[in-house]
Short mmCIF file of C-alpha atoms and ligand atoms in Angstrom, two decimals:
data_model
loop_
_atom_site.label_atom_id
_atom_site.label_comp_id
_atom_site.label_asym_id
_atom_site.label_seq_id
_atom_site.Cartn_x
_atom_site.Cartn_y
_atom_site.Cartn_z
CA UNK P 11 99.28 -32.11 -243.39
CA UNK P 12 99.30 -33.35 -246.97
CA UNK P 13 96.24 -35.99 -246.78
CA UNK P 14 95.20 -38.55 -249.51
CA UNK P 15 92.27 -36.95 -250.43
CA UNK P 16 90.81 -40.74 -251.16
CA UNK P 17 86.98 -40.42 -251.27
CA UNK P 18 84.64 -42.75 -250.79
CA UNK P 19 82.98 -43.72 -253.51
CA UNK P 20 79.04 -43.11 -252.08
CA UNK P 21 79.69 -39.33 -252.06
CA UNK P 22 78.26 -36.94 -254.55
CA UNK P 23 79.22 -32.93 -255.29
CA UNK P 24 76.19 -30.71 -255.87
CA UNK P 25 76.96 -27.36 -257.60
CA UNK P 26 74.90 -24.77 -258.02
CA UNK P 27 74.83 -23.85 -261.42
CA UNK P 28 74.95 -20.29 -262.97
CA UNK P 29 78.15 -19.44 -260.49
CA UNK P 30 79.36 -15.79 -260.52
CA UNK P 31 83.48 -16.40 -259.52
CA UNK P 32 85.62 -13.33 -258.62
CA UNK P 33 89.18 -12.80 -256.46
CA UNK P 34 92.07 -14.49 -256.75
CA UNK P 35 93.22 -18.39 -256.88
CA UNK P 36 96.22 -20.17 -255.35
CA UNK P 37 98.00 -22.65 -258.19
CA UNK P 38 99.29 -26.09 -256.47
CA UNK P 39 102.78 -27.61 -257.73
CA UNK P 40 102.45 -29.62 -260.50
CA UNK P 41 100.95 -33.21 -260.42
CA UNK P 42 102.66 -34.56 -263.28
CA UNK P 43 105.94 -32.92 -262.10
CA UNK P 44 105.53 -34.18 -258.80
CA UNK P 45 104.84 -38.14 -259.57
CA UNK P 46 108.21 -38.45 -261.84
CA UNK P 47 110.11 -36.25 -259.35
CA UNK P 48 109.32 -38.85 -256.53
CA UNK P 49 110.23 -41.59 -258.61
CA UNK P 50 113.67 -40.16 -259.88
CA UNK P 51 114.25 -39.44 -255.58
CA UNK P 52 114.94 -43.19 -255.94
CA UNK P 53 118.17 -42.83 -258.05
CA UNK P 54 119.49 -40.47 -254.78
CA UNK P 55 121.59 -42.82 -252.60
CA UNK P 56 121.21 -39.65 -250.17
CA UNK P 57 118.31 -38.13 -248.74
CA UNK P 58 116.09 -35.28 -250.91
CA UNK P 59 113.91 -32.79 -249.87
CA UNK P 60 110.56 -31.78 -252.39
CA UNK P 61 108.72 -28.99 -251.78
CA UNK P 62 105.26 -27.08 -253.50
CA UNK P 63 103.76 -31.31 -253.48
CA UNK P 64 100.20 -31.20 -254.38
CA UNK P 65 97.55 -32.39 -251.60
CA UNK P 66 95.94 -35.02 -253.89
CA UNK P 67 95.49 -38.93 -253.70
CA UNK P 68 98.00 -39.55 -256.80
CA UNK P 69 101.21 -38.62 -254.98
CA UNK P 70 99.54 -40.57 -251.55
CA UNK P 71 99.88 -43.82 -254.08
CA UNK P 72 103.21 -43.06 -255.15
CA UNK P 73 104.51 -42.81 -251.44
CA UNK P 74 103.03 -45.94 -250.94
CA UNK P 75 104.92 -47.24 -253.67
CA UNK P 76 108.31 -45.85 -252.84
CA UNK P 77 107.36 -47.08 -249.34
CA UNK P 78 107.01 -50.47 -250.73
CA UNK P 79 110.50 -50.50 -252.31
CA UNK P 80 111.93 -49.92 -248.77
CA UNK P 81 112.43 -46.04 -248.55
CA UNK P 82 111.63 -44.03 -245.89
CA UNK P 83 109.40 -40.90 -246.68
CA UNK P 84 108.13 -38.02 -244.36
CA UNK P 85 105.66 -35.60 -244.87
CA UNK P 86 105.33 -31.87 -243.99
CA UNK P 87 102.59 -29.46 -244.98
CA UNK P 88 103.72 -29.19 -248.43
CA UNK P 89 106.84 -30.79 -248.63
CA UNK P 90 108.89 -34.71 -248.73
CA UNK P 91 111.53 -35.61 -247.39
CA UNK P 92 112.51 -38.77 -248.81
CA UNK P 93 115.96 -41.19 -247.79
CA UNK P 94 116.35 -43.37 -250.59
CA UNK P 95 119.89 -44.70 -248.87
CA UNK P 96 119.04 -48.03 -248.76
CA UNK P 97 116.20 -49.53 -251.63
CA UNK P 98 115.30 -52.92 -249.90
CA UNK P 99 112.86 -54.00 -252.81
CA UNK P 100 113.30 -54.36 -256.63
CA UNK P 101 109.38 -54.86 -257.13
CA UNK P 102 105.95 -53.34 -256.75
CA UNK P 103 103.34 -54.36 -255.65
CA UNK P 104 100.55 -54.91 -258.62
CA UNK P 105 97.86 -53.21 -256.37
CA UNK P 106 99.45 -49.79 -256.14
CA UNK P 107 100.93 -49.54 -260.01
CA UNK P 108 97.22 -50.66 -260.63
CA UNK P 109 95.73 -47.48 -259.13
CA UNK P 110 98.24 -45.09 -261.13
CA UNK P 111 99.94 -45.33 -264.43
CA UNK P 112 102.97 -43.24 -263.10
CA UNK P 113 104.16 -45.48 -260.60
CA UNK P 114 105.64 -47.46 -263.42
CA UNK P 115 108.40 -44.78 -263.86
CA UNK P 116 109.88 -46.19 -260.98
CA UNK P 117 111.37 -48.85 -263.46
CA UNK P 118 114.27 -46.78 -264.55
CA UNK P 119 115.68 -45.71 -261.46
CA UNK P 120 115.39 -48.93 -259.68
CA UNK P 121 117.14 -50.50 -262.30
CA UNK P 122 119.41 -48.19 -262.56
CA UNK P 123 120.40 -48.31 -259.05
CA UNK P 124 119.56 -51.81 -258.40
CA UNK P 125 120.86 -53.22 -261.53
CA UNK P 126 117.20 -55.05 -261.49
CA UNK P 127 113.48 -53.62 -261.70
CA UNK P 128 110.40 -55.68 -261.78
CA UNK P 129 107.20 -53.29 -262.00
CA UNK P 130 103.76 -54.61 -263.08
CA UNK P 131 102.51 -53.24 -266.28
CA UNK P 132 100.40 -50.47 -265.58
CA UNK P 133 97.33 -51.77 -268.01
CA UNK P 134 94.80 -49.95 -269.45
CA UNK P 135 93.04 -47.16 -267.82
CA UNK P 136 89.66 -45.39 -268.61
CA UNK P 137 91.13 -42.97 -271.63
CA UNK P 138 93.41 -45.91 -273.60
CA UNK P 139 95.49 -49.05 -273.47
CA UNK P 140 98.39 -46.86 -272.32
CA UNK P 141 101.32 -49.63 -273.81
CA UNK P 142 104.73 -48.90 -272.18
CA UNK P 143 106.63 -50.72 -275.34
CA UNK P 144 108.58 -47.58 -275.44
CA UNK P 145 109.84 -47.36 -272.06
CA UNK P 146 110.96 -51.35 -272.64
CA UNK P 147 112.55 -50.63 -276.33
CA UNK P 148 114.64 -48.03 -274.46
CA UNK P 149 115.58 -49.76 -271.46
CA UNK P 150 116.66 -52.69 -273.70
CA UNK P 151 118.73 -50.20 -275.59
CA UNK P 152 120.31 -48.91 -272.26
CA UNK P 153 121.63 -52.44 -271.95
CA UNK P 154 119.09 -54.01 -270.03
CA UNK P 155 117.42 -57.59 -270.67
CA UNK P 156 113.65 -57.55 -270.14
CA UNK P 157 111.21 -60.16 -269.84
CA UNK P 158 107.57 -59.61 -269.65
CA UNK P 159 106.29 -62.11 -267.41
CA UNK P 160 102.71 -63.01 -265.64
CA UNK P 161 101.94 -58.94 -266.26
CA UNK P 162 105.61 -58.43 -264.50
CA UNK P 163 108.29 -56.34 -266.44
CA UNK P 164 111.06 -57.76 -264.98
CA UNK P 165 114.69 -55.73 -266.16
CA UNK P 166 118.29 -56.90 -265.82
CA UNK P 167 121.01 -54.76 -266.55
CA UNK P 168 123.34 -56.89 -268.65
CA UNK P 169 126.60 -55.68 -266.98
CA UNK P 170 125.26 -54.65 -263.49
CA UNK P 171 125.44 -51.36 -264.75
CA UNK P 172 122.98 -49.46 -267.60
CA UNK P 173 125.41 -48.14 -270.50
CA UNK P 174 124.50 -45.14 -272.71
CA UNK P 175 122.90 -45.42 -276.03
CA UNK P 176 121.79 -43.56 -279.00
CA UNK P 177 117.18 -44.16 -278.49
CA UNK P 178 114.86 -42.76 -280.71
CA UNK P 179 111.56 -42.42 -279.79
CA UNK P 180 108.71 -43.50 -282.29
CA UNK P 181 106.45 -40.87 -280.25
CA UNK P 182 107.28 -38.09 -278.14
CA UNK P 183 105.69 -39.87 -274.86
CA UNK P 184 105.84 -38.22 -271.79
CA UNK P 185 106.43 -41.09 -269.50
CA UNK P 186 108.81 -42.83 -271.73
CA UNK P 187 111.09 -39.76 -271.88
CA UNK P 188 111.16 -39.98 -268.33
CA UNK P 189 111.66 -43.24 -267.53
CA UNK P 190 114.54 -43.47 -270.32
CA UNK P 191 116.16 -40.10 -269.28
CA UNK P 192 116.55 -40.98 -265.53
CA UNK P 193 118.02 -44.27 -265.97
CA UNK P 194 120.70 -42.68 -268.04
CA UNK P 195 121.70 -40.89 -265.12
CA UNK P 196 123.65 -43.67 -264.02
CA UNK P 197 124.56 -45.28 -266.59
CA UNK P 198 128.24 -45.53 -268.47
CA UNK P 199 128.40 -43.25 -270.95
CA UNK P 200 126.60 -40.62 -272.95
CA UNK P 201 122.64 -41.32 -273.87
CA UNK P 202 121.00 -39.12 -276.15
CA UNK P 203 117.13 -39.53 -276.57
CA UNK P 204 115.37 -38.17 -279.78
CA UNK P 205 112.12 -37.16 -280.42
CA UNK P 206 111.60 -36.66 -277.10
CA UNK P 207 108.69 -35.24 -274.83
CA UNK P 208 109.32 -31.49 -274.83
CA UNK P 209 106.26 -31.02 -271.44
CA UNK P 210 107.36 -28.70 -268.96
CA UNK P 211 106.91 -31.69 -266.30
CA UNK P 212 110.03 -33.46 -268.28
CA UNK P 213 112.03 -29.92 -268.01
CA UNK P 214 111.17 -29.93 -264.38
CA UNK P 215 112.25 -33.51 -263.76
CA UNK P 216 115.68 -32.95 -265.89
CA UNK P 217 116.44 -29.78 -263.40
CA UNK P 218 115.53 -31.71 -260.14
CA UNK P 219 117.55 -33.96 -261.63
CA UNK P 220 120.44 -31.97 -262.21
CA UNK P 221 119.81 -30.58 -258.95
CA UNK P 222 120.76 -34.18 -257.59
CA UNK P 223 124.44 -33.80 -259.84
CA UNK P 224 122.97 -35.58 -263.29
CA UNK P 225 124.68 -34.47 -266.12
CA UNK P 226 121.49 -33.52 -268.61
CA UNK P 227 121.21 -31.21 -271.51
CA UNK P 228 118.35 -30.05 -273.64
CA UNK P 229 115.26 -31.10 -271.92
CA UNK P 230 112.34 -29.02 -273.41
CA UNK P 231 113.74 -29.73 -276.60
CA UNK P 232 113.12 -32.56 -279.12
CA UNK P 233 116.87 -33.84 -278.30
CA UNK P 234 117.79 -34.69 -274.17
CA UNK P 235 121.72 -35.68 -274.14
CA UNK P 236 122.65 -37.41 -270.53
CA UNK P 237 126.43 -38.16 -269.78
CA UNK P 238 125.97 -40.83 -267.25
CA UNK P 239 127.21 -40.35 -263.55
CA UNK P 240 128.12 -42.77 -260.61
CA UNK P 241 126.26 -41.17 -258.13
CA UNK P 242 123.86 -38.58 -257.20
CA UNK P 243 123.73 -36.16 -253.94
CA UNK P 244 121.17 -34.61 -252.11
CA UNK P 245 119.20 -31.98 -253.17
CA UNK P 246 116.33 -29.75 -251.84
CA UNK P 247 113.90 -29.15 -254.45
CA UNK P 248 110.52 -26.93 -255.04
CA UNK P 249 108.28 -27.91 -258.00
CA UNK P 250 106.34 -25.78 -260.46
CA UNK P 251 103.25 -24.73 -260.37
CA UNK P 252 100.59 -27.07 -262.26
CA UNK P 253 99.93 -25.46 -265.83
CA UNK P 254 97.02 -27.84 -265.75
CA UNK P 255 95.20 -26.58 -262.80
CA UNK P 256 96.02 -23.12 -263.53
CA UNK P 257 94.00 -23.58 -267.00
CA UNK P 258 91.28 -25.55 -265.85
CA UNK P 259 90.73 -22.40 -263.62
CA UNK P 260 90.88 -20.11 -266.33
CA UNK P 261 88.22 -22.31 -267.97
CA UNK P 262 86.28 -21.88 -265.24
CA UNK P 263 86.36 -17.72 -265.26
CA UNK P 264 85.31 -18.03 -269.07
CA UNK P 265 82.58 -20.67 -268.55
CA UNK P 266 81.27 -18.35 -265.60
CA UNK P 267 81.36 -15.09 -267.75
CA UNK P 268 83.75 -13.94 -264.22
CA UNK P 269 87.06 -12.16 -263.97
CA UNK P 270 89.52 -13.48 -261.10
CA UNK P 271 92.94 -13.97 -260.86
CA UNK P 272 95.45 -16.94 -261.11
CA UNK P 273 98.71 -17.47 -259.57
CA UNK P 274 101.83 -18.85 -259.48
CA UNK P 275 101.99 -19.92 -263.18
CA UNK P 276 104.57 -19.95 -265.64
CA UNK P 277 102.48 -18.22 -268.46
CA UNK P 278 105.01 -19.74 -271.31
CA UNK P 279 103.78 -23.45 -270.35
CA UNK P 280 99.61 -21.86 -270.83
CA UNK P 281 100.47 -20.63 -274.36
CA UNK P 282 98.46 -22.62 -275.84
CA UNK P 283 95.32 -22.79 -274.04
CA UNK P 284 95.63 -18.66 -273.45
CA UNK P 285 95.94 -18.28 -277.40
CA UNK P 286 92.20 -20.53 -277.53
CA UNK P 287 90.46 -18.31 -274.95
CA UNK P 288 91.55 -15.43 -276.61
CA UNK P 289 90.66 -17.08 -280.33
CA UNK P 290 86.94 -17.52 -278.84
CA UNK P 291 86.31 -13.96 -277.21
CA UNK P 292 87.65 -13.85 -273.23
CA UNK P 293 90.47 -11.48 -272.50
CA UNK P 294 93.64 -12.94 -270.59
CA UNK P 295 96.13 -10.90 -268.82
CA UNK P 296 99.61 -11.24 -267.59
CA UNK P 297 99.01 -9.02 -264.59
CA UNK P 298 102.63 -9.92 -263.64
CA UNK P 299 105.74 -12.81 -264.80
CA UNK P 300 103.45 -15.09 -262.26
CA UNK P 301 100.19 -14.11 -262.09
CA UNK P 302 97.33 -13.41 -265.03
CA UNK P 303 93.59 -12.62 -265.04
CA UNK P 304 91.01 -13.94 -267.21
CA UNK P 305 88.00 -11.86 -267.48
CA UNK P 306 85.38 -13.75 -269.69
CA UNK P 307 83.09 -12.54 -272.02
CA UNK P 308 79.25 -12.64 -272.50
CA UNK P 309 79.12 -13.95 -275.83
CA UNK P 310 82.12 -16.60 -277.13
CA UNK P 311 83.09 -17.35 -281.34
CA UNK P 312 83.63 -21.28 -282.10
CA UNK P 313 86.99 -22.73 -283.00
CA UNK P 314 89.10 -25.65 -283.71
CA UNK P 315 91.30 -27.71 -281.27
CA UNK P 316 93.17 -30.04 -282.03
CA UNK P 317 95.83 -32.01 -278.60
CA UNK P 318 99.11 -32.12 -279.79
CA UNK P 319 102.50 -33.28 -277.51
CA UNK P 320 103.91 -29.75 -275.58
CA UNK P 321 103.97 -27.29 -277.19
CA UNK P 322 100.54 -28.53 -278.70
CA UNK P 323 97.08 -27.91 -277.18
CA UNK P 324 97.30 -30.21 -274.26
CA UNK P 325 95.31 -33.48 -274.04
CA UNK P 326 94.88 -32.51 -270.04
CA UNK P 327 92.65 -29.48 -271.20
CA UNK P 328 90.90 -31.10 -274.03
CA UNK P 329 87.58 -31.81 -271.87
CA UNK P 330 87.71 -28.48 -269.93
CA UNK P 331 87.44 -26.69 -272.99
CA UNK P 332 84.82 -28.91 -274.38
CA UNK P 333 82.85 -28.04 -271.75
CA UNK P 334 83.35 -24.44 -272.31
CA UNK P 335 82.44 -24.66 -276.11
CA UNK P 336 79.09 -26.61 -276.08
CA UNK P 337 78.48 -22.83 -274.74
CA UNK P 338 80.31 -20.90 -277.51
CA UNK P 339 78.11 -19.76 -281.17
CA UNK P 340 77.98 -22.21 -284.21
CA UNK P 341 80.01 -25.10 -284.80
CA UNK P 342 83.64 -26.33 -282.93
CA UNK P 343 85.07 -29.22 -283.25
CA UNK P 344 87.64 -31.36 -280.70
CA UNK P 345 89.92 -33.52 -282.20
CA UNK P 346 92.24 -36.13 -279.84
CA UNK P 347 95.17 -37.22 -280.93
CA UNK P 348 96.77 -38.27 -278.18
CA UNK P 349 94.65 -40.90 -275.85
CA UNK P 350 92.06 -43.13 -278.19
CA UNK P 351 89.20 -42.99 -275.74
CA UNK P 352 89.62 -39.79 -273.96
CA UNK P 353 85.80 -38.80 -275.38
CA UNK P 354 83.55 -40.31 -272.60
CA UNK P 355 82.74 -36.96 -271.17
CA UNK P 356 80.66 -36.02 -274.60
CA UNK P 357 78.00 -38.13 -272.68
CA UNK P 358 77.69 -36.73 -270.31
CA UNK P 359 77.71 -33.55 -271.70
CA UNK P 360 75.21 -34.02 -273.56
CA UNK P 361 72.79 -35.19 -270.64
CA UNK P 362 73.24 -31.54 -269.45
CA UNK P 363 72.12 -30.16 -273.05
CA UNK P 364 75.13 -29.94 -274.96
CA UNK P 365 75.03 -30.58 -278.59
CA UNK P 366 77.87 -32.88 -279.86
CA UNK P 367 77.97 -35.49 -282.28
CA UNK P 368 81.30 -37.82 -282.18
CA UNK P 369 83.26 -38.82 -285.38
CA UNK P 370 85.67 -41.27 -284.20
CA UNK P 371 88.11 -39.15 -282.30
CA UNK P 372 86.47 -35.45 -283.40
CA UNK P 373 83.92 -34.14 -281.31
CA UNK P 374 81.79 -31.62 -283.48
CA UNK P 375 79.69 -29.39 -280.93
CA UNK P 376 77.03 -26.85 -281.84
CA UNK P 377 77.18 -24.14 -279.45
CA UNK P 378 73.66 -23.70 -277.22
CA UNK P 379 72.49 -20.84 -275.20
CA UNK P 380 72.04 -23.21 -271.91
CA UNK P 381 73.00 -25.95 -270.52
CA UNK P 382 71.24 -27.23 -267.40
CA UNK P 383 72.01 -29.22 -264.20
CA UNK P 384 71.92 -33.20 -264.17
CA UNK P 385 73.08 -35.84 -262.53
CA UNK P 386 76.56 -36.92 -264.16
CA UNK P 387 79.39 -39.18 -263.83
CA UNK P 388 82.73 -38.90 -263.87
CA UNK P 389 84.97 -41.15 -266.12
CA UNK P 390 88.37 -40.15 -265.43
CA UNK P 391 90.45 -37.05 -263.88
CA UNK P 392 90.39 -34.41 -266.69
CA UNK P 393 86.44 -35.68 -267.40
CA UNK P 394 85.46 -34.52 -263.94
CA UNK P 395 86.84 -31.54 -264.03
CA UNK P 396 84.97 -30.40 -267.44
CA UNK P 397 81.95 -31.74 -265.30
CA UNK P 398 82.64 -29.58 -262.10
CA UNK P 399 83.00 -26.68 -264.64
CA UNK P 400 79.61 -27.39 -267.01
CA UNK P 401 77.74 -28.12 -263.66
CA UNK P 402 79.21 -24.07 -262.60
CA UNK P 403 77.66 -22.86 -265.84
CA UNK P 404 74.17 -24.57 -265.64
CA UNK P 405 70.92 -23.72 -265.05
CA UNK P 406 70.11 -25.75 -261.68
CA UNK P 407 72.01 -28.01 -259.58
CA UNK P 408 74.35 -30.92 -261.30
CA UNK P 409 75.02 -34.13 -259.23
CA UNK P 410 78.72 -35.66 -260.00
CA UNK P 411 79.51 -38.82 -258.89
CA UNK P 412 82.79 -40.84 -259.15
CA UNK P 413 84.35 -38.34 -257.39
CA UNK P 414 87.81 -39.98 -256.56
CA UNK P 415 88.54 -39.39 -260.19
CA UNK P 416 88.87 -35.69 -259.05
CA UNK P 417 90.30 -36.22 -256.13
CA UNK P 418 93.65 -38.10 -257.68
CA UNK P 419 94.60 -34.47 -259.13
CA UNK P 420 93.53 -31.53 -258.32
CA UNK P 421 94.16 -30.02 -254.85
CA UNK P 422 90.96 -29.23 -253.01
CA UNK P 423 89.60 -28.49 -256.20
CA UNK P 424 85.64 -27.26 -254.27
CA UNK P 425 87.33 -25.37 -251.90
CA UNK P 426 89.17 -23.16 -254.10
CA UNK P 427 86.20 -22.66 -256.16
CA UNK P 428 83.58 -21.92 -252.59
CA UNK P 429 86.76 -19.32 -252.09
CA UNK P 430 85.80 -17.44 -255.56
CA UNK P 431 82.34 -17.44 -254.73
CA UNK P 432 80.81 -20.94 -256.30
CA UNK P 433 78.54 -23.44 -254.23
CA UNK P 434 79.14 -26.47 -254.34
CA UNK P 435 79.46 -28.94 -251.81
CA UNK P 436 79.74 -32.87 -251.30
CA UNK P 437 77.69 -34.74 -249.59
CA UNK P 438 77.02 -39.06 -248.89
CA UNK P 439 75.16 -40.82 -251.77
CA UNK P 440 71.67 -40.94 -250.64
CA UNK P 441 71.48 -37.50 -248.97
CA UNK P 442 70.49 -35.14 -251.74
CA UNK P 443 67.20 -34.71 -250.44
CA UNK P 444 68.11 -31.88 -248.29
CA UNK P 445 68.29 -28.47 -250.20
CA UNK P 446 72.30 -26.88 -250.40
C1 LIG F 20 101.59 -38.25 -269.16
O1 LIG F 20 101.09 -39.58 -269.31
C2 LIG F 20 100.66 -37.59 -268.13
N1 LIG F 20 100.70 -38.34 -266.90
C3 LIG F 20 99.24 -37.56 -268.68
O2 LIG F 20 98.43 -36.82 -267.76
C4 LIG F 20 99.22 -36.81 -270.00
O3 LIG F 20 97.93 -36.88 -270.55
C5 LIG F 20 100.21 -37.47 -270.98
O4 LIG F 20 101.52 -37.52 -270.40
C6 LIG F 20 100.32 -36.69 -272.30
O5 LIG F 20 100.63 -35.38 -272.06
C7 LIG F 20 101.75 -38.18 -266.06
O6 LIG F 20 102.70 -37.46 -266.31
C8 LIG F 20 101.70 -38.94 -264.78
P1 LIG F 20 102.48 -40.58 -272.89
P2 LIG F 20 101.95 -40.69 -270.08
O7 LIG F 20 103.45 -41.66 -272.61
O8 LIG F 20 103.38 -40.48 -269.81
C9 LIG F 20 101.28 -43.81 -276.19
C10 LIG F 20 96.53 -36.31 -266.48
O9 LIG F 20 95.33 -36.10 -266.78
N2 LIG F 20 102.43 -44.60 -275.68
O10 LIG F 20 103.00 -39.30 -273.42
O11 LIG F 20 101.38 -41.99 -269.77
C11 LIG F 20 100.14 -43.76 -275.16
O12 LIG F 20 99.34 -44.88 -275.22
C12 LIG F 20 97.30 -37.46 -267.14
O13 LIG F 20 97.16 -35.65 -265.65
C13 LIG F 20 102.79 -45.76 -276.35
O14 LIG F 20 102.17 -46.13 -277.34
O15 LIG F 20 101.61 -40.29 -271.60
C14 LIG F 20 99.41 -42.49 -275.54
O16 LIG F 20 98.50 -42.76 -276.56
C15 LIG F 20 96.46 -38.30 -268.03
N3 LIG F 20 103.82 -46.49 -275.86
C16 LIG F 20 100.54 -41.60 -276.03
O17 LIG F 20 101.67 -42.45 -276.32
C17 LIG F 20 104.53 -46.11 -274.73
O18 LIG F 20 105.46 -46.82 -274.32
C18 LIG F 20 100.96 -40.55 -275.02
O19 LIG F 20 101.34 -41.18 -273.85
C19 LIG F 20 104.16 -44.93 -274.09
C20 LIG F 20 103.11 -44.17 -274.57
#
């Protein structure tokens, strides 16, 4: 039974530092494939049926969500079955677009079934302002009147019905790609999008999409062209594996000096962060088309990152591998260019021993031989996990707080890890005394 993970804020994970991991390590479907997915179920005036859903508090909010627009969702161990016949609501509530970003892609396919959206803007969250003036500029261009109101984005299609339009993107954002792309589904005409988001989680979402009977060509590529349709049909749907998770675990073999195992993945979307682990010293191999093995090294060279859009080093690994370089010999530096405060992990880094000094948004770290166990806190999803990982690595014991960061996306993250051999464990605030 999928469960929402939601934690409550008193608890606290204790790992054992100085881990040894070894065997093998399920991958969960992909988070950021999953969210958009369940939004673009909305422009389905049939029922759909998603299956490999992650078992993490993100997609708990986004059912809520699509529950609050009137549609009627079940769950199954792994899988959604959601009837998106009749939308009831063209609004969310603030609340729930509050807790997660994504839940204001439901803008383009309520509009473009309703004719009408009005979504909260999503705000700021703990790694940027996150604007959505993109998804707005190309809605507009779709044919749709917007007014931002009270901290409402409130969208009228001028003619009842979204009409296709040449949109060019001034950055290749993910969510804006998304948005744009399935409200051209339905609308009159041909839409082509340029400079789009090339992430695998927009080429999933483009084939679920089709799937449904969307006309869509060239997602993945810097160009998506959609010839709009009237209506979409039902569809039974598994998602891909999360590239994310899959290289946060292969972080955590090199980190751990351990050789185990990793599947499903699709080793095309890891290209990047494979080509770093090999640039520093650990040895990755594709054991088959869906599984690899990452056996790390004793000793590990420095080296340069910079986050990039897909098929750039990912922003979503940029801490994990931070973590894994305050370990690595003489000098590395971390540059984000995609979120403007995605850095507040360096902190607490750095209370564990690390060596970094920050230069606006390039993290210079001078490799050490140790780092050792603290208590830290967690300032966002990716942030925790570089924590989790660091705190394996350690001399001692590391206490992480703020743990419902973690738990909005990654999949019983501490189990997987107790299955390969870590200890770690997560206990009520207060209750530390007690030896693991
Ligand atoms: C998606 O966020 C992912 N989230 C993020 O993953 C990921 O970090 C990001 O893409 C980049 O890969 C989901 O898919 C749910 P963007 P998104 O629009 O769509 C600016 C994780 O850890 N921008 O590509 O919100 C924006 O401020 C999360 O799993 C505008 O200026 O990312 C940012 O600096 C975190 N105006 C940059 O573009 C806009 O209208 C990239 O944002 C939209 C974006």
């Amino acid at each position: 039974m999928l469960t929402n993970g939601q934690d409550r804020p008193e608890s606290v994970l204790r790992i054992k530092g100085k881990a040894t991991l070894s065997g093998h390590v399920p991958i969960s479907g992909a988070k950021n494939s999953t969210l958009a997915i369940m939004a673009a179920a909305l422009l389905c005036s049939d029922s759909t049926r998603i299956r490999n859903v992650p078992a993490i508090a993100d997609v708990q909010t986004m059912i809520e969500i699509l529950k609050a627009v009137g549609i009627k969702i079940t769950q199954s161990s792994g899988a959604l079955d959601i009837d998106a016949k009749h939308i009831s609501q063209s609004h969310v509530p603030y609340d729930l677009v509050n807790q997660m970003r994504a839940g204001f892609f439901v803008i383009g396919p309520l509009l473009a079934r309703l004719g009408v959206a009005r979504v909260p803007l999503p705000g700021g969250c703990a790694i940027g302002t996150r604007p959505v003036d993109l998804h707005v500029k190309g809605l507009q261009a779709l044919g749709a009147d917007v007014i931002i109101d009270q901290g409402i984005v409130q969208a009228y299609a001028r003619h009842s019905r979204l009409k296709g339009a040449k949109i060019y993107l001034d950055f290749p954002s993910v969510g804006a790609t998304e948005t744009l792309m399935m409200a051209a589904t339905l609308a009159e005409g041909e839409t082509v999008i340029e400079n789009c988001a090339q992430e695998p989680e927009v080429m999933d979402l483009a084939n679920f999409c089709r799937a449904m009977g969307a006309k869509i060509r060239g997602a993945g590529t810097k160009t998506i062209v959609i010839d709009g349709v009237t209506r979409l049909h039902t569809t039974d749907f598994g998602i891909i594996p999360d590239r994310i998770e899959a290289a946060t675990f292969m972080v955590a073999a090199a980190i751990t000096r351990s050789t185990i195992t990793i599947s499903p993945v699709i080793p095309d979307h890891l290209t990047a962060a494979i080509a770093k682990l090999e640039e520093i010293g650990a040895k990755v191999v594709l054991e088959s088309s869906s599984r690899l093995r990452v056996e790390g090294s004793p000793r590990y060279r420095h080296t340069h990152i910079e986050t990039l859009p897909y098929p750039g080093f990912p922003t979503d690994m940029q801490a994990q591998f931070m973590a894994l370089l305050t370990l690595s010999e003489g000098n590395s530096t971390v540059k984000e260019t995609v979120f403007e405060n995605r850095l507040q992990h360096v902190a607490e880094l750095c209370r564990m021993g690390a060596n970094i000094k920050l230069q606006g948004n390039i993290a210079v770290i001078t490799g050490v031989s140790s780092l050792s166990g603290a208590p830290v806190m967690a300032t966002d999803l990716r942030a925790s996990a570089a924590l989790v990982l660091a705190g394996l690595a350690a001399e001692g014991e590391t206490q992480m707080q703020g743990l419902h960061h973690l738990d909005r996306g990654y999949d019983q993250l501490e189990t997987k890890l107790r299955n390969l051999g870590a200890n770690l464990y997560r206990q009520p605030l207060g209750s530390e005394q007690s030896a693991i």
